[in-house]
Amino acid sequence: VEAQPTWTAKDVASGLGDRTRDPALHCRLLFGSTELPPGVPLADAGVCDGSELTMVITAALRVVTASDDGTTKIWNADSGDCVGTLDATQPGKPVVAAGFSPDSQQVVTALAEGGAAIWEVSSGRRLHTLEVPGDAAVASAVFSPDGTWVLTASDDGAARIWSVETGECVRKLAGHLSAVRAAAFSPDGARAVTASGDATAKLWDVKSCECLRTLRGHGFIVRSAVFSSDGTRVLTASDDGTAKIWCAETGECTHTLKGHRYGVYSAVFSPDGAQILTVSADSTIRLWCANAGKCSQTLDGLPLGGVRSAVYSSDGELMLTASYDCSARIWSAESGQCIRLLDGHTDFVNSAAFSQ
């Protein structure tokens, strides 16, 4: 394409045809190693006659949200547009969690009134329904790092591992004295961590289903539990108003993060393990130094009733929150500013997750 000096990067993309207008793709125009802003004329960016530009086309970053309105929605993170809605497994029944597979081709959803489901993103087709005995409510569902398993946490006090290929339950992690609120795999997929209403978290060997250790120290329900990206630490969030960092090898609590006025719904490590992101019923987001256990920033002015969950993008540049005001928000991790509102649900948004 021969571009004119008055063209912008957006004009160049349009000149390349229909492929660059596909909402599932993200286009970046480079002048050397510098990305050109979409709305700036080429001449103003230093492009002159004879300059060569490179268009880089990648899959657009997507977001999946789960809501009490009974729907799961998929969004283009760049534009904020909703690009798909998955038909409800149980129409009108709350969807409490949703997440992408590692290749972003599938989504798993957890249902408040029993079971989970695996979906094909491209077609919106339900591939498997994961039926928990007794129709126990499922509080969370996540894929394994290699995408071959799904791990669910349910109100019957157990976590279960399911085959993505067949939809069959292959292992059960049982030992908690109350509902399991969340479950997550370690980065290598060899271990799992569970969070429970019995105020503990447990570490498990995935292959043997043996409980390796129990993490005790919270004073109330443990809402979430995750591993750090290197698998050496575990982070828990509790209704006692704190988050705790634990050594995954010894089970020792190394830091307690205090500062929220009400229960902490969610806590996650940044991809590099240096920062921690917590969200609370006190309607604040807090950023913490993971090594020191100290709060470095507080983001206020969030919806009353609180933020239900928060995650980082895989590159650590963005944060994503799900709120009780029926929306999700994308934030700059560097500035702490909200840069995009995902608005379209008609009831509480319980979870939001980025594609990989």
Coordinates of C-alpha atoms in Angstrom, one line a residue:
V1 CA 0.0 0.0 0.0
E2 CA 1.3 3.5 -0.9
A3 CA 0.2 5.8 1.9
Q4 CA -0.2 9.5 1.8
P5 CA 1.5 11.9 4.4
T6 CA -2.0 12.9 5.8
W7 CA -3.0 9.3 6.4
T8 CA -3.1 7.9 10.0
A9 CA -2.2 4.4 11.1
K10 CA -6.0 3.7 11.1
D11 CA -6.1 4.8 7.4
V12 CA -3.2 2.5 6.5
A13 CA -4.9 -0.4 8.2
S14 CA -8.1 0.3 6.2
G15 CA -6.1 0.4 3.0
L16 CA -4.9 -3.2 3.6
G17 CA -8.4 -4.6 3.2
D18 CA -11.0 -6.6 5.2
R19 CA -8.5 -8.6 7.2
T20 CA -7.4 -5.6 9.2
R21 CA -11.0 -4.7 10.0
D22 CA -11.7 -8.1 11.7
P23 CA -12.6 -7.3 15.3
A24 CA -10.9 -10.5 16.4
L25 CA -7.5 -9.0 15.3
H26 CA -5.3 -6.3 16.7
C27 CA -3.3 -4.2 14.3
R28 CA -0.2 -2.2 15.1
L29 CA 1.7 0.0 12.6
L30 CA 5.4 0.2 13.2
F31 CA 7.9 2.8 11.9
G32 CA 11.1 1.1 12.6
S33 CA 10.6 -0.2 16.2
T34 CA 8.2 2.6 17.1
E35 CA 4.4 2.0 17.2
L36 CA 2.5 4.8 15.5
P37 CA -0.6 6.2 17.3
P38 CA -3.8 5.4 15.5
G39 CA -5.0 9.0 15.0
V40 CA -1.7 10.8 14.2
P41 CA -0.9 11.8 10.6
L42 CA 2.1 9.9 9.3
A43 CA 4.0 13.1 8.5
D44 CA 3.6 14.3 12.1
A45 CA 5.2 11.0 13.3
G46 CA 8.3 11.6 11.1
V47 CA 7.3 9.4 8.2
C48 CA 8.4 10.8 4.9
D49 CA 8.5 9.8 1.2
G50 CA 10.2 6.4 0.8
S51 CA 9.7 5.3 4.4
E52 CA 8.8 1.7 5.0
L53 CA 6.1 0.8 7.6
T54 CA 5.3 -2.6 9.1
M55 CA 1.8 -3.7 10.0
V56 CA 1.8 -6.3 12.8
I57 CA -1.5 -8.3 13.1
T58 CA -2.1 -10.4 16.2
A59 CA -5.1 -11.8 17.9
A60 CA -6.9 -9.1 19.8
L61 CA -6.8 -9.3 23.6
R62 CA -10.2 -10.5 24.8
V63 CA -12.1 -10.5 28.1
V64 CA -14.7 -13.0 29.4
T65 CA -17.2 -11.9 32.1
A66 CA -19.6 -14.0 34.2
S67 CA -22.7 -12.4 35.6
D68 CA -25.7 -13.0 37.9
D69 CA -27.9 -12.1 34.9
G70 CA -27.1 -15.7 33.7
T71 CA -24.9 -14.8 30.8
T72 CA -21.2 -15.0 29.9
K73 CA -20.0 -12.3 27.6
I74 CA -16.8 -12.1 25.5
W75 CA -15.4 -8.6 24.8
N76 CA -12.7 -7.0 22.6
A77 CA -10.4 -5.5 25.2
D78 CA -9.1 -2.9 22.7
S79 CA -12.5 -1.5 21.7
G80 CA -14.6 -2.5 24.7
D81 CA -17.2 -4.0 22.3
C82 CA -19.0 -7.2 23.3
V83 CA -18.2 -9.7 20.5
G84 CA -20.2 -12.7 21.8
T85 CA -22.6 -14.0 24.4
L86 CA -22.6 -17.7 25.4
D87 CA -26.1 -19.2 25.7
A88 CA -27.0 -19.8 29.3
T89 CA -26.6 -23.4 30.5
Q90 CA -29.4 -22.6 33.0
P91 CA -31.2 -19.6 31.7
G92 CA -31.6 -16.9 34.4
K93 CA -29.3 -18.7 36.8
P94 CA -26.1 -16.9 38.0
V95 CA -22.8 -17.6 36.3
V96 CA -20.2 -17.0 39.1
A97 CA -16.9 -17.5 37.2
A98 CA -15.5 -17.8 33.7
G99 CA -12.0 -18.2 32.3
F100 CA -10.2 -18.8 29.0
S101 CA -8.2 -21.9 28.1
P102 CA -4.4 -21.3 27.6
D103 CA -4.9 -21.1 23.8
S104 CA -8.0 -18.9 24.3
Q105 CA -10.0 -21.2 22.1
Q106 CA -12.3 -22.4 24.9
V107 CA -14.0 -20.9 28.0
V108 CA -15.1 -22.7 31.2
T109 CA -18.0 -21.3 33.3
A110 CA -19.1 -22.1 36.8
L111 CA -22.7 -22.1 37.8
A112 CA -24.1 -21.0 41.2
E113 CA -26.8 -23.6 41.1
G114 CA -24.7 -26.5 40.2
G115 CA -22.1 -27.7 37.6
A116 CA -19.8 -26.1 35.1
A117 CA -19.5 -26.0 31.3
I118 CA -16.8 -25.9 28.7
W119 CA -17.5 -23.8 25.6
E120 CA -15.9 -23.3 22.2
V121 CA -15.3 -19.6 21.7
S122 CA -15.5 -19.4 17.9
S123 CA -18.9 -21.0 17.6
G124 CA -20.4 -20.4 21.1
R125 CA -21.1 -24.1 21.3
R126 CA -21.2 -25.9 24.6
L127 CA -18.8 -28.8 24.4
H128 CA -19.3 -30.4 27.8
T129 CA -21.4 -30.0 30.9
L130 CA -19.6 -30.9 34.1
E131 CA -22.1 -32.3 36.5
V132 CA -21.2 -32.2 40.2
P133 CA -23.0 -34.8 42.3
G134 CA -26.0 -33.5 44.1
D135 CA -26.1 -30.4 41.9
A136 CA -23.6 -28.7 44.3
A137 CA -23.0 -25.0 43.5
V138 CA -19.6 -24.5 41.8
A139 CA -17.8 -21.4 43.0
S140 CA -14.9 -21.4 40.5
A141 CA -13.5 -23.2 37.5
V142 CA -10.1 -22.9 35.8
F143 CA -8.1 -24.7 33.1
S144 CA -4.8 -26.4 33.8
P145 CA -1.7 -24.7 32.4
D146 CA -1.6 -27.2 29.5
G147 CA -5.3 -26.9 28.8
T148 CA -6.0 -30.6 29.3
W149 CA -7.9 -30.4 32.7
V150 CA -10.4 -28.2 34.4
L151 CA -10.4 -27.7 38.2
T152 CA -13.7 -26.8 39.9
A153 CA -14.4 -25.8 43.5
S154 CA -17.8 -26.6 44.9
D155 CA -20.1 -26.2 48.0
D156 CA -19.9 -29.9 48.8
G157 CA -16.4 -29.4 50.3
A158 CA -14.5 -30.8 47.4
A159 CA -12.5 -29.7 44.3
R160 CA -12.7 -31.9 41.2
I161 CA -10.4 -32.3 38.2
W162 CA -12.1 -33.0 34.9
S163 CA -10.9 -34.1 31.4
V164 CA -11.4 -31.3 28.9
E165 CA -11.5 -33.9 26.1
T166 CA -14.2 -36.1 27.6
G167 CA -15.9 -33.9 30.3
E168 CA -15.5 -36.7 32.8
C169 CA -14.4 -36.2 36.4
V170 CA -11.1 -38.0 36.9
R171 CA -10.0 -36.9 40.4
K172 CA -11.5 -35.5 43.6
L173 CA -9.7 -33.4 46.2
A174 CA -11.7 -33.9 49.5
G175 CA -10.7 -32.8 53.0
H176 CA -12.2 -29.4 53.7
L177 CA -14.8 -29.1 56.4
S178 CA -16.9 -26.5 54.5
A179 CA -17.6 -25.3 51.0
V180 CA -14.6 -24.8 48.7
R181 CA -14.7 -21.3 47.5
A182 CA -11.9 -21.3 44.9
A183 CA -9.2 -23.6 43.4
A184 CA -6.2 -23.1 41.2
F185 CA -3.4 -25.1 39.6
S186 CA 0.3 -24.4 40.2
P187 CA 2.2 -23.1 37.1
D188 CA 3.5 -26.6 36.3
G189 CA 0.1 -28.2 36.9
A190 CA 1.5 -30.7 39.4
R191 CA -0.2 -29.1 42.5
A192 CA -3.4 -27.4 43.3
V193 CA -4.5 -25.0 46.0
T194 CA -8.0 -24.7 47.4
A195 CA -9.7 -22.0 49.5
S196 CA -12.5 -22.8 51.9
G197 CA -15.2 -21.6 54.2
D198 CA -13.5 -23.5 57.0
A199 CA -11.0 -20.6 57.1
T200 CA -8.1 -22.7 55.6
A201 CA -6.4 -23.2 52.3
K202 CA -4.9 -26.6 51.3
L203 CA -2.2 -27.6 48.9
W204 CA -2.6 -30.8 47.0
D205 CA -0.7 -33.2 44.8
V206 CA -2.8 -33.4 41.6
K207 CA -1.7 -36.9 40.6
S208 CA -2.2 -38.6 44.0
C209 CA -4.9 -36.3 45.4
E210 CA -2.9 -36.2 48.6
C211 CA -3.2 -33.1 50.8
L212 CA 0.4 -31.8 51.1
R213 CA -0.3 -29.2 53.8
T214 CA -3.0 -27.0 55.3
L215 CA -2.6 -23.3 55.5
R216 CA -4.1 -22.0 58.8
G217 CA -4.1 -18.4 60.0
H218 CA -7.2 -16.7 58.6
G219 CA -10.0 -15.8 61.0
F220 CA -12.9 -16.3 58.6
I221 CA -13.8 -17.7 55.1
V222 CA -11.0 -17.9 52.6
R223 CA -12.3 -16.5 49.4
S224 CA -9.4 -17.1 46.9
A225 CA -6.1 -18.8 46.7
V226 CA -3.5 -18.7 43.9
F227 CA 0.2 -19.6 43.2
S228 CA 2.8 -17.1 42.2
S229 CA 4.1 -17.5 38.7
D230 CA 7.2 -19.4 39.9
G231 CA 5.1 -21.7 42.1
T232 CA 7.1 -20.8 45.3
R233 CA 4.4 -18.8 47.0
V234 CA 0.7 -19.0 47.7
L235 CA -1.6 -15.9 48.1
T236 CA -4.9 -16.1 49.9
A237 CA -7.7 -13.6 50.5
S238 CA -10.2 -13.8 53.3
D239 CA -13.4 -12.3 54.7
D240 CA -11.3 -11.4 57.8
G241 CA -10.1 -8.4 55.8
T242 CA -6.6 -9.6 55.1
A243 CA -4.6 -11.3 52.4
K244 CA -1.7 -13.6 53.3
I245 CA 1.4 -14.7 51.5
W246 CA 2.6 -18.3 52.2
C247 CA 5.7 -20.3 51.4
A248 CA 4.4 -23.1 49.2
E249 CA 7.2 -25.4 50.4
T250 CA 6.9 -25.0 54.2
G251 CA 3.3 -23.6 54.6
E252 CA 4.7 -20.7 56.6
C253 CA 2.9 -17.4 56.4
T254 CA 5.5 -14.8 55.4
H255 CA 3.3 -11.7 55.2
T256 CA -0.2 -10.6 56.2
L257 CA -1.6 -7.7 54.1
K258 CA -3.7 -5.5 56.3
G259 CA -5.5 -2.3 55.2
H260 CA -8.9 -3.2 53.7
R261 CA -11.9 -2.3 56.0
Y262 CA -14.0 -5.3 54.9
G263 CA -13.5 -8.7 53.5
V264 CA -11.0 -9.3 50.7
Y265 CA -12.7 -11.0 47.8
S266 CA -9.7 -11.6 45.6
A267 CA -5.9 -11.4 45.6
V268 CA -3.5 -12.1 42.8
F269 CA 0.2 -11.8 42.0
S270 CA 1.4 -9.7 39.1
P271 CA 3.1 -11.9 36.4
D272 CA 6.6 -11.0 37.6
G273 CA 5.6 -11.7 41.2
A274 CA 6.7 -8.3 42.4
Q275 CA 3.2 -6.8 43.0
I276 CA -0.1 -8.0 44.5
L277 CA -3.5 -6.8 43.6
T278 CA -6.4 -7.1 46.1
V279 CA -10.1 -6.1 45.8
S280 CA -12.5 -5.8 48.7
A281 CA -16.1 -5.2 49.8
D282 CA -14.9 -1.8 51.0
S283 CA -15.0 -0.6 47.3
T284 CA -11.2 -0.2 46.9
I285 CA -8.4 -1.8 44.9
R286 CA -5.0 -2.0 46.6
L287 CA -1.6 -2.6 45.1
W288 CA 1.1 -4.1 47.4
C289 CA 4.8 -4.8 47.3
A290 CA 4.9 -8.6 47.4
N291 CA 8.4 -8.7 49.0
A292 CA 7.6 -6.2 51.8
G293 CA 3.9 -6.9 52.2
K294 CA 3.2 -3.1 52.2
C295 CA 0.5 -1.2 50.4
S296 CA 1.9 1.0 47.6
Q297 CA -1.3 2.4 46.1
T298 CA -5.1 2.5 46.8
L299 CA -7.6 3.1 44.1
D300 CA -10.9 4.7 45.4
G301 CA -14.2 5.8 43.9
L302 CA -15.3 2.3 42.9
P303 CA -18.9 1.0 42.8
L304 CA -20.6 0.7 46.2
G305 CA -20.8 -2.9 47.3
G306 CA -17.3 -3.6 46.1
V307 CA -15.3 -5.2 43.4
R308 CA -15.8 -8.9 43.1
S309 CA -12.5 -10.0 41.4
A310 CA -9.4 -8.7 39.8
V311 CA -6.6 -10.1 37.5
Y312 CA -3.6 -8.9 35.6
S313 CA -3.1 -9.3 31.9
S314 CA -0.3 -11.8 31.0
D315 CA 2.2 -9.0 30.3
G316 CA 1.3 -7.2 33.6
E317 CA 0.4 -4.0 31.8
L318 CA -3.3 -4.1 32.4
M319 CA -5.6 -4.9 35.3
L320 CA -9.2 -6.2 35.0
T321 CA -11.9 -5.9 37.6
A322 CA -15.5 -7.2 37.9
S323 CA -17.9 -5.1 39.9
Y324 CA -21.3 -5.2 41.5
D325 CA -22.5 -2.3 39.3
C326 CA -23.0 -4.7 36.4
S327 CA -19.8 -3.8 34.7
A328 CA -16.1 -4.8 34.3
R329 CA -13.2 -2.3 34.0
I330 CA -9.8 -2.4 32.4
W331 CA -7.1 -0.4 34.2
S332 CA -3.5 0.7 33.4
A333 CA -1.3 -1.1 35.9
E334 CA 1.3 1.8 35.5
S335 CA -1.0 4.8 36.1
G336 CA -3.8 3.2 38.0
Q337 CA -6.3 4.9 35.7
C338 CA -9.4 3.2 34.3
I339 CA -9.0 3.1 30.5
R340 CA -12.1 1.1 29.5
L341 CA -15.6 0.3 30.8
L342 CA -17.2 -3.0 29.7
D343 CA -20.9 -2.3 30.2
G344 CA -23.7 -4.6 29.0
H345 CA -24.7 -7.0 31.8
T346 CA -27.9 -6.4 33.7
D347 CA -26.8 -7.8 37.1
F348 CA -23.7 -8.2 39.2
V349 CA -20.5 -9.2 37.3
N350 CA -18.9 -11.9 39.4
S351 CA -15.7 -12.5 37.5
A352 CA -13.7 -11.2 34.6
A353 CA -10.6 -12.7 32.9
F354 CA -8.2 -11.9 30.1
S355 CA -7.4 -14.2 27.2
Q356 CA -3.9 -15.6 27.3

